[in-house]
């Protein structure tokens, strides 16, 4: 993998530190040599990736490339055939069970389409992880649910609604509120702006950036949204042929000569996201 100005320089408490642009950065998610497949099909083929503490990492790649598969593998919803995944320094396969459970409490996940429980109200959806992991009085959980709703720009009037009564943008916000229920260090977002209009998507991007800054979150974001990549992502990792082909800043993406990156980041839609001429002819995005 081409890692921009990044070089491993040691391990501390099981967590790798990387020297990037002269600054030591803590690797909060470390994916090494991971293979994931279904039947004869290998989707992730000896994939390596580092995610640094406090960054918003955009994870891109063609449709069906395996972006969601990697996210689901990291959070333990899909099995890997081989390789190693460490989160917060804990090996998520061979680490002590108590340590793995403790790490699972320190991440929140926003799945594609929101994935709220349709038979539960907004309040019950947000409180679902609290019930699973914390033993708190109902009144306190109610106060916490309102606080989470306010964090994502909604108020208590949404508490008793069912998912079917919410707009697409509200569904995303409630899902984000649920992912924040346990005050996580890391948030995994699977295409958070898909299905939103450009204004709604821009607002959601701003919300993610604000939360990342105020809460010090690390954000792993699967996305196709070029505006999100330009406006909120600190770094981008590109998945091609089951591996991370390039990882780095938007400048690195724009300077890359990799054919998939050139088509994706210099195509018509990308020029639109950069505010450049979108009328010029653009190469089609290849399907890796
Ligand atoms: N549980 C599963 N069982 C079998 N195949 C699966 C499973 N989950 C994913 N796949 C396959 O793995 C491949 C990668 O899927 P994935 O959802 O990760 O793609 P993606 O890069 O997120 O695509 P998109 O951008 O279109 O959402 C696809 O071919 C998909 O059909």
mmCIF file of C-alpha atoms and ligand atoms in Angstrom:
data_model
loop_
_atom_site.group_PDB
_atom_site.id
_atom_site.type_symbol
_atom_site.label_atom_id
_atom_site.label_comp_id
_atom_site.label_asym_id
_atom_site.label_seq_id
_atom_site.Cartn_x
_atom_site.Cartn_y
_atom_site.Cartn_z
ATOM 1 C CA UNK A 1 0.000 0.000 0.000
ATOM 2 C CA UNK A 2 1.221 3.506 -0.712
ATOM 3 C CA UNK A 3 0.954 5.321 2.643
ATOM 4 C CA UNK A 4 1.482 9.047 2.414
ATOM 5 C CA UNK A 5 4.532 10.105 4.465
ATOM 6 C CA UNK A 6 3.728 7.342 6.909
ATOM 7 C CA UNK A 7 6.273 5.013 8.399
ATOM 8 C CA UNK A 8 5.914 2.647 11.311
ATOM 9 C CA UNK A 9 8.282 3.383 14.140
ATOM 10 C CA UNK A 10 7.288 1.221 17.056
ATOM 11 C CA UNK A 11 4.669 -0.260 19.327
ATOM 12 C CA UNK A 12 3.474 1.040 22.687
ATOM 13 C CA UNK A 13 0.980 -0.840 24.855
ATOM 14 C CA UNK A 14 0.167 -3.016 21.862
ATOM 15 C CA UNK A 15 -0.720 0.033 19.775
ATOM 16 C CA UNK A 16 1.364 1.033 16.796
ATOM 17 C CA UNK A 17 2.593 4.575 16.447
ATOM 18 C CA UNK A 18 3.313 5.988 13.044
ATOM 19 C CA UNK A 19 5.482 8.922 12.095
ATOM 20 C CA UNK A 20 3.495 11.068 9.650
ATOM 21 C CA UNK A 21 4.611 14.517 8.507
ATOM 22 C CA UNK A 22 7.052 14.614 11.422
ATOM 23 C CA UNK A 23 4.294 13.951 14.010
ATOM 24 C CA UNK A 24 3.788 10.705 15.915
ATOM 25 C CA UNK A 25 0.267 9.427 15.273
ATOM 26 C CA UNK A 26 -1.444 6.651 17.163
ATOM 27 C CA UNK A 27 -2.838 3.885 14.990
ATOM 28 C CA UNK A 28 -6.268 3.197 16.466
ATOM 29 C CA UNK A 29 -7.326 0.563 13.903
ATOM 30 C CA UNK A 30 -4.655 -1.702 12.431
ATOM 31 C CA UNK A 31 -5.659 -4.078 9.634
ATOM 32 C CA UNK A 32 -2.958 -6.474 8.483
ATOM 33 C CA UNK A 33 -2.970 -9.008 5.654
ATOM 34 C CA UNK A 34 -6.722 -9.555 5.962
ATOM 35 C CA UNK A 35 -8.479 -11.994 3.633
ATOM 36 C CA UNK A 36 -12.284 -12.171 3.481
ATOM 37 C CA UNK A 37 -14.289 -14.130 0.933
ATOM 38 C CA UNK A 38 -17.585 -15.818 0.219
ATOM 39 C CA UNK A 39 -17.392 -19.238 -1.413
ATOM 40 C CA UNK A 40 -14.998 -18.998 -4.357
ATOM 41 C CA UNK A 41 -14.982 -15.209 -4.309
ATOM 42 C CA UNK A 42 -12.177 -13.439 -2.456
ATOM 43 C CA UNK A 43 -13.351 -9.887 -1.685
ATOM 44 C CA UNK A 44 -10.516 -8.607 0.524
ATOM 45 C CA UNK A 45 -7.198 -10.015 -0.606
ATOM 46 C CA UNK A 46 -4.376 -9.523 1.939
ATOM 47 C CA UNK A 47 -5.534 -6.013 2.780
ATOM 48 C CA UNK A 48 -3.544 -3.633 5.023
ATOM 49 C CA UNK A 49 -4.889 -0.374 6.473
ATOM 50 C CA UNK A 50 -4.087 1.987 9.355
ATOM 51 C CA UNK A 51 -6.604 4.430 10.814
ATOM 52 C CA UNK A 52 -5.155 7.169 13.033
ATOM 53 C CA UNK A 53 -6.725 8.472 16.225
ATOM 54 C CA UNK A 54 -8.823 11.587 15.697
ATOM 55 C CA UNK A 55 -8.993 11.490 11.916
ATOM 56 C CA UNK A 56 -11.908 11.204 9.509
ATOM 57 C CA UNK A 57 -10.884 8.515 7.045
ATOM 58 C CA UNK A 58 -12.915 8.234 3.844
ATOM 59 C CA UNK A 59 -12.952 4.701 2.409
ATOM 60 C CA UNK A 60 -13.751 4.595 -1.313
ATOM 61 C CA UNK A 61 -13.809 2.075 -4.136
ATOM 62 C CA UNK A 62 -16.039 0.816 -6.925
ATOM 63 C CA UNK A 63 -19.476 -0.618 -6.274
ATOM 64 C CA UNK A 64 -19.148 -4.109 -4.844
ATOM 65 C CA UNK A 65 -15.403 -3.637 -4.180
ATOM 66 C CA UNK A 66 -15.776 -4.685 -0.540
ATOM 67 C CA UNK A 67 -15.931 -1.426 1.428
ATOM 68 C CA UNK A 68 -18.862 -2.501 3.595
ATOM 69 C CA UNK A 69 -17.311 -5.944 3.915
ATOM 70 C CA UNK A 70 -14.179 -4.433 5.480
ATOM 71 C CA UNK A 71 -16.245 -2.289 7.841
ATOM 72 C CA UNK A 72 -18.344 -5.272 8.884
ATOM 73 C CA UNK A 73 -15.238 -7.417 9.316
ATOM 74 C CA UNK A 74 -13.582 -4.832 11.573
ATOM 75 C CA UNK A 75 -16.657 -4.667 13.821
ATOM 76 C CA UNK A 76 -16.850 -8.462 13.960
ATOM 77 C CA UNK A 77 -19.986 -9.053 11.892
ATOM 78 C CA UNK A 78 -18.168 -10.990 9.169
ATOM 79 C CA UNK A 79 -15.450 -13.613 9.678
ATOM 80 C CA UNK A 80 -12.039 -13.230 8.060
ATOM 81 C CA UNK A 81 -10.163 -16.167 6.593
ATOM 82 C CA UNK A 82 -6.786 -14.878 7.736
ATOM 83 C CA UNK A 83 -4.927 -11.789 8.848
ATOM 84 C CA UNK A 84 -5.088 -9.619 11.945
ATOM 85 C CA UNK A 85 -7.268 -6.731 13.075
ATOM 86 C CA UNK A 86 -6.299 -4.692 16.124
ATOM 87 C CA UNK A 87 -8.529 -1.976 17.522
ATOM 88 C CA UNK A 88 -7.188 0.237 20.324
ATOM 89 C CA UNK A 89 -4.279 -2.192 20.551
ATOM 90 C CA UNK A 90 -6.448 -5.262 21.138
ATOM 91 C CA UNK A 91 -6.327 -8.179 18.699
ATOM 92 C CA UNK A 92 -10.013 -8.637 17.898
ATOM 93 C CA UNK A 93 -9.594 -12.376 17.250
ATOM 94 C CA UNK A 94 -7.056 -13.629 19.777
ATOM 95 C CA UNK A 95 -7.112 -10.890 22.433
ATOM 96 C CA UNK A 96 -8.592 -11.610 25.879
ATOM 97 C CA UNK A 97 -12.402 -11.771 25.708
ATOM 98 C CA UNK A 98 -12.887 -9.050 28.322
ATOM 99 C CA UNK A 99 -10.561 -6.694 26.416
ATOM 100 C CA UNK A 100 -12.408 -7.369 23.135
ATOM 101 C CA UNK A 101 -15.777 -6.658 24.774
ATOM 102 C CA UNK A 102 -14.391 -3.457 26.257
ATOM 103 C CA UNK A 103 -13.265 -2.329 22.783
ATOM 104 C CA UNK A 104 -16.695 -3.168 21.292
ATOM 105 C CA UNK A 105 -18.211 -0.676 23.726
ATOM 106 C CA UNK A 106 -15.936 2.032 22.432
ATOM 107 C CA UNK A 107 -17.255 2.096 18.888
ATOM 108 C CA UNK A 108 -20.568 3.058 17.324
ATOM 109 C CA UNK A 109 -21.834 1.998 13.907
ATOM 110 C CA UNK A 110 -24.147 3.702 11.436
ATOM 111 C CA UNK A 111 -25.175 1.094 8.886
ATOM 112 C CA UNK A 112 -26.236 1.779 5.304
ATOM 113 C CA UNK A 113 -29.940 2.825 5.203
ATOM 114 C CA UNK A 114 -29.773 3.681 8.896
ATOM 115 C CA UNK A 115 -30.934 0.215 9.984
ATOM 116 C CA UNK A 116 -33.143 1.451 12.830
ATOM 117 C CA UNK A 117 -35.422 -1.111 14.455
ATOM 118 C CA UNK A 118 -38.789 -0.367 12.849
ATOM 119 C CA UNK A 119 -40.852 -1.563 15.816
ATOM 120 C CA UNK A 120 -38.992 0.649 18.302
ATOM 121 C CA UNK A 121 -39.418 4.399 18.798
ATOM 122 C CA UNK A 122 -36.550 6.840 18.296
ATOM 123 C CA UNK A 123 -35.972 6.880 22.044
ATOM 124 C CA UNK A 124 -35.923 3.076 22.256
ATOM 125 C CA UNK A 125 -33.570 2.840 19.272
ATOM 126 C CA UNK A 126 -31.097 5.254 20.874
ATOM 127 C CA UNK A 127 -31.386 3.466 24.221
ATOM 128 C CA UNK A 128 -30.886 0.029 22.680
ATOM 129 C CA UNK A 129 -27.050 -0.008 23.095
ATOM 130 C CA UNK A 130 -27.431 1.535 26.579
ATOM 131 C CA UNK A 131 -29.704 -1.334 27.643
ATOM 132 C CA UNK A 132 -27.290 -3.863 26.196
ATOM 133 C CA UNK A 133 -24.172 -2.513 27.886
ATOM 134 C CA UNK A 134 -25.165 -0.230 30.785
ATOM 135 C CA UNK A 135 -27.421 -0.738 33.761
ATOM 136 C CA UNK A 136 -28.969 2.674 34.294
ATOM 137 C CA UNK A 137 -32.278 3.950 35.634
ATOM 138 C CA UNK A 138 -34.846 4.759 32.934
ATOM 139 C CA UNK A 139 -34.926 8.469 33.813
ATOM 140 C CA UNK A 140 -31.189 8.797 33.251
ATOM 141 C CA UNK A 141 -31.406 6.910 29.947
ATOM 142 C CA UNK A 142 -34.201 9.263 28.863
ATOM 143 C CA UNK A 143 -32.017 12.272 29.636
ATOM 144 C CA UNK A 144 -29.124 10.682 27.755
ATOM 145 C CA UNK A 145 -31.334 9.969 24.727
ATOM 146 C CA UNK A 146 -32.421 13.632 24.575
ATOM 147 C CA UNK A 147 -28.771 14.728 24.863
ATOM 148 C CA UNK A 148 -27.792 12.435 21.965
ATOM 149 C CA UNK A 149 -30.678 13.749 19.863
ATOM 150 C CA UNK A 150 -29.587 17.312 20.524
ATOM 151 C CA UNK A 151 -26.022 16.434 19.518
ATOM 152 C CA UNK A 152 -27.296 15.465 16.068
ATOM 153 C CA UNK A 153 -29.494 18.540 15.649
ATOM 154 C CA UNK A 154 -32.868 17.056 16.679
ATOM 155 C CA UNK A 155 -34.926 17.675 19.806
ATOM 156 C CA UNK A 156 -37.089 15.758 22.261
ATOM 157 C CA UNK A 157 -40.174 16.030 20.013
ATOM 158 C CA UNK A 158 -38.671 13.211 17.906
ATOM 159 C CA UNK A 159 -38.378 10.824 20.878
ATOM 160 C CA UNK A 160 -41.685 8.982 20.488
ATOM 161 C CA UNK A 161 -41.761 8.777 16.700
ATOM 162 C CA UNK A 162 -41.321 5.492 14.862
ATOM 163 C CA UNK A 163 -38.726 5.170 12.047
ATOM 164 C CA UNK A 164 -41.525 5.095 9.439
ATOM 165 C CA UNK A 165 -42.499 8.628 10.506
ATOM 166 C CA UNK A 166 -39.007 10.072 9.889
ATOM 167 C CA UNK A 167 -37.592 11.724 6.761
ATOM 168 C CA UNK A 168 -34.399 10.286 5.225
ATOM 169 C CA UNK A 169 -32.288 13.006 6.844
ATOM 170 C CA UNK A 170 -33.890 12.467 10.253
ATOM 171 C CA UNK A 171 -33.348 8.706 9.962
ATOM 172 C CA UNK A 172 -29.626 9.293 9.368
ATOM 173 C CA UNK A 173 -29.461 11.663 12.340
ATOM 174 C CA UNK A 174 -31.261 9.249 14.667
ATOM 175 C CA UNK A 175 -28.948 6.445 13.496
ATOM 176 C CA UNK A 176 -25.992 8.692 14.235
ATOM 177 C CA UNK A 177 -27.450 9.479 17.671
ATOM 178 C CA UNK A 178 -27.732 5.735 18.334
ATOM 179 C CA UNK A 179 -24.117 5.207 17.245
ATOM 180 C CA UNK A 180 -23.124 7.861 19.826
ATOM 181 C CA UNK A 181 -25.161 6.246 22.623
ATOM 182 C CA UNK A 182 -22.158 4.839 24.495
ATOM 183 C CA UNK A 183 -19.874 7.890 23.991
ATOM 184 C CA UNK A 184 -17.628 6.012 21.553
ATOM 185 C CA UNK A 185 -14.037 6.761 20.565
ATOM 186 C CA UNK A 186 -14.598 5.437 17.041
ATOM 187 C CA UNK A 187 -17.608 5.770 14.749
ATOM 188 C CA UNK A 188 -18.061 3.625 11.641
ATOM 189 C CA UNK A 189 -20.326 5.201 9.035
ATOM 190 C CA UNK A 190 -21.491 3.261 5.964
ATOM 191 C CA UNK A 191 -22.434 5.734 3.221
ATOM 192 C CA UNK A 192 -23.929 8.260 5.661
ATOM 193 C CA UNK A 193 -24.994 10.764 2.990
ATOM 194 C CA UNK A 194 -26.475 8.312 0.467
ATOM 195 C CA UNK A 195 -30.100 9.100 -0.297
ATOM 196 C CA UNK A 196 -29.844 12.678 1.008
ATOM 197 C CA UNK A 197 -30.260 15.713 -1.238
ATOM 198 C CA UNK A 198 -27.078 17.818 -1.691
ATOM 199 C CA UNK A 199 -28.084 20.325 1.013
ATOM 200 C CA UNK A 200 -29.012 17.556 3.463
ATOM 201 C CA UNK A 201 -25.765 15.746 2.635
ATOM 202 C CA UNK A 202 -23.739 18.935 3.173
ATOM 203 C CA UNK A 203 -25.459 19.519 6.523
ATOM 204 C CA UNK A 204 -24.740 15.934 7.553
ATOM 205 C CA UNK A 205 -21.067 16.320 6.569
ATOM 206 C CA UNK A 206 -20.844 19.478 8.706
ATOM 207 C CA UNK A 207 -22.453 17.619 11.597
ATOM 208 C CA UNK A 208 -19.906 14.791 11.351
ATOM 209 C CA UNK A 209 -17.024 17.282 11.209
ATOM 210 C CA UNK A 210 -18.372 19.170 14.251
ATOM 211 C CA UNK A 211 -18.874 15.985 16.273
ATOM 212 C CA UNK A 212 -15.438 14.708 15.320
ATOM 213 C CA UNK A 213 -13.869 17.950 16.588
ATOM 214 C CA UNK A 214 -15.955 18.399 19.736
ATOM 215 C CA UNK A 215 -15.952 14.754 20.836
ATOM 216 C CA UNK A 216 -12.476 13.887 19.529
ATOM 217 C CA UNK A 217 -13.923 10.999 17.514
ATOM 218 C CA UNK A 218 -12.094 8.845 15.034
ATOM 219 C CA UNK A 219 -14.368 8.351 12.020
ATOM 220 C CA UNK A 220 -14.176 5.508 9.491
ATOM 221 C CA UNK A 221 -16.508 6.507 6.683
ATOM 222 C CA UNK A 222 -17.411 4.378 3.681
ATOM 223 C CA UNK A 223 -18.579 6.809 1.032
ATOM 224 C CA UNK A 224 -19.120 7.475 -2.670
ATOM 225 C CA UNK A 225 -19.740 11.144 -1.969
ATOM 226 C CA UNK A 226 -17.014 13.259 -3.544
ATOM 227 C CA UNK A 227 -18.198 16.357 -1.672
ATOM 228 C CA UNK A 228 -17.700 14.517 1.649
ATOM 229 C CA UNK A 229 -14.239 13.434 0.559
ATOM 230 C CA UNK A 230 -13.294 17.006 -0.326
ATOM 231 C CA UNK A 231 -14.860 18.747 2.649
ATOM 232 C CA UNK A 232 -14.571 16.518 5.738
ATOM 233 C CA UNK A 233 -12.093 13.706 5.201
ATOM 234 C CA UNK A 234 -8.562 14.131 6.577
ATOM 235 C CA UNK A 235 -7.368 11.124 4.603
ATOM 236 C CA UNK A 236 -8.774 8.783 2.012
ATOM 237 C CA UNK A 237 -8.064 5.088 1.426
ATOM 238 C CA UNK A 238 -8.893 3.572 -1.947
ATOM 239 C CA UNK A 239 -9.940 -0.068 -2.324
ATOM 240 C CA UNK A 240 -9.080 -1.681 -5.657
ATOM 241 C CA UNK A 241 -8.822 -5.420 -6.353
ATOM 242 C CA UNK A 242 -9.270 -6.341 -2.702
ATOM 243 C CA UNK A 243 -6.416 -4.158 -1.439
ATOM 244 C CA UNK A 244 -5.871 -0.567 -0.369
ATOM 245 C CA UNK A 245 -4.240 0.793 -3.515
ATOM 246 C CA UNK A 246 -3.433 4.258 -2.115
ATOM 247 C CA UNK A 247 -3.999 5.994 1.229
ATOM 248 C CA UNK A 248 -3.353 9.660 1.893
ATOM 249 C CA UNK A 249 -4.736 13.180 1.689
ATOM 250 C CA UNK A 250 -6.848 14.567 -1.142
ATOM 251 C CA UNK A 251 -3.618 16.051 -2.566
ATOM 252 C CA UNK A 252 -2.200 12.519 -2.714
ATOM 253 C CA UNK A 253 -5.360 11.298 -4.457
ATOM 254 C CA UNK A 254 -5.231 14.103 -7.019
ATOM 255 C CA UNK A 255 -1.518 13.535 -7.697
ATOM 256 C CA UNK A 256 -1.837 9.750 -8.073
ATOM 257 C CA UNK A 257 -1.290 8.235 -11.488
ATOM 258 C CA UNK A 258 -3.239 5.067 -10.583
ATOM 259 C CA UNK A 259 -5.834 4.619 -13.368
ATOM 260 C CA UNK A 260 -8.795 4.088 -11.015
ATOM 261 C CA UNK A 261 -7.875 7.148 -8.958
ATOM 262 C CA UNK A 262 -7.373 9.295 -12.056
ATOM 263 C CA UNK A 263 -10.804 8.360 -13.374
ATOM 264 C CA UNK A 264 -12.485 8.813 -9.992
ATOM 265 C CA UNK A 265 -10.814 11.979 -8.731
ATOM 266 C CA UNK A 266 -10.391 13.750 -12.074
ATOM 267 C CA UNK A 267 -13.744 12.696 -13.552
ATOM 268 C CA UNK A 268 -16.621 15.047 -14.296
ATOM 269 C CA UNK A 269 -18.309 14.587 -10.920
ATOM 270 C CA UNK A 270 -15.072 15.173 -9.047
ATOM 271 C CA UNK A 271 -14.452 18.412 -10.906
ATOM 272 C CA UNK A 272 -17.969 19.447 -9.862
ATOM 273 C CA UNK A 273 -17.115 18.702 -6.212
ATOM 274 C CA UNK A 274 -13.953 20.797 -6.568
ATOM 275 C CA UNK A 275 -15.944 23.627 -8.150
ATOM 276 C CA UNK A 276 -14.085 23.137 -11.450
ATOM 277 C CA UNK A 277 -15.435 22.912 -14.982
ATOM 278 C CA UNK A 278 -17.878 20.028 -15.033
ATOM 279 C CA UNK A 279 -18.676 20.282 -18.734
ATOM 280 C CA UNK A 280 -15.390 18.911 -19.990
ATOM 281 C CA UNK A 281 -15.361 15.282 -21.040
ATOM 282 C CA UNK A 282 -14.437 12.859 -18.308
ATOM 283 C CA UNK A 283 -13.221 9.312 -18.356
ATOM 284 C CA UNK A 284 -15.760 6.799 -17.015
ATOM 285 C CA UNK A 285 -15.059 5.314 -13.610
ATOM 286 C CA UNK A 286 -13.690 1.830 -14.193
ATOM 287 C CA UNK A 287 -15.169 -1.060 -12.265
ATOM 288 C CA UNK A 288 -12.245 -2.723 -10.515
HETATM 289 N N1 LIG B 1 -22.743 -11.812 3.652
HETATM 290 C C1 LIG B 1 -22.346 -11.920 2.376
HETATM 291 N N2 LIG B 1 -22.437 -13.108 1.727
HETATM 292 C C2 LIG B 1 -22.026 -13.250 0.458
HETATM 293 N N3 LIG B 1 -21.505 -12.243 -0.290
HETATM 294 C C3 LIG B 1 -21.408 -11.038 0.302
HETATM 295 C C4 LIG B 1 -21.815 -10.815 1.648
HETATM 296 N N4 LIG B 1 -21.583 -9.521 1.962
HETATM 297 C C5 LIG B 1 -21.046 -8.959 0.846
HETATM 298 N N5 LIG B 1 -20.943 -9.865 -0.135
HETATM 299 C C6 LIG B 1 -20.385 -9.605 -1.478
HETATM 300 O O1 LIG B 1 -19.120 -8.981 -1.302
HETATM 301 C C7 LIG B 1 -18.907 -8.021 -2.340
HETATM 302 C C8 LIG B 1 -18.557 -6.685 -1.717
HETATM 303 O O2 LIG B 1 -19.723 -6.160 -1.089
HETATM 304 P P1 LIG B 1 -19.734 -4.774 -0.338
HETATM 305 O O3 LIG B 1 -21.122 -4.575 0.161
HETATM 306 O O4 LIG B 1 -18.634 -4.691 0.651
HETATM 307 O O5 LIG B 1 -19.417 -3.752 -1.513
HETATM 308 P P2 LIG B 1 -19.229 -2.181 -1.418
HETATM 309 O O6 LIG B 1 -17.848 -1.859 -1.867
HETATM 310 O O7 LIG B 1 -19.627 -1.681 -0.072
HETATM 311 O O8 LIG B 1 -20.262 -1.740 -2.546
HETATM 312 P P3 LIG B 1 -21.324 -0.525 -2.645
HETATM 313 O O9 LIG B 1 -20.498 0.705 -2.813
HETATM 314 O O10 LIG B 1 -22.090 -0.854 -3.876
HETATM 315 O O11 LIG B 1 -22.152 -0.523 -1.386
HETATM 316 C C9 LIG B 1 -20.184 -7.999 -3.176
HETATM 317 O O12 LIG B 1 -19.966 -8.808 -4.308
HETATM 318 C C10 LIG B 1 -21.216 -8.613 -2.264
HETATM 319 O O13 LIG B 1 -22.213 -9.252 -3.004
#
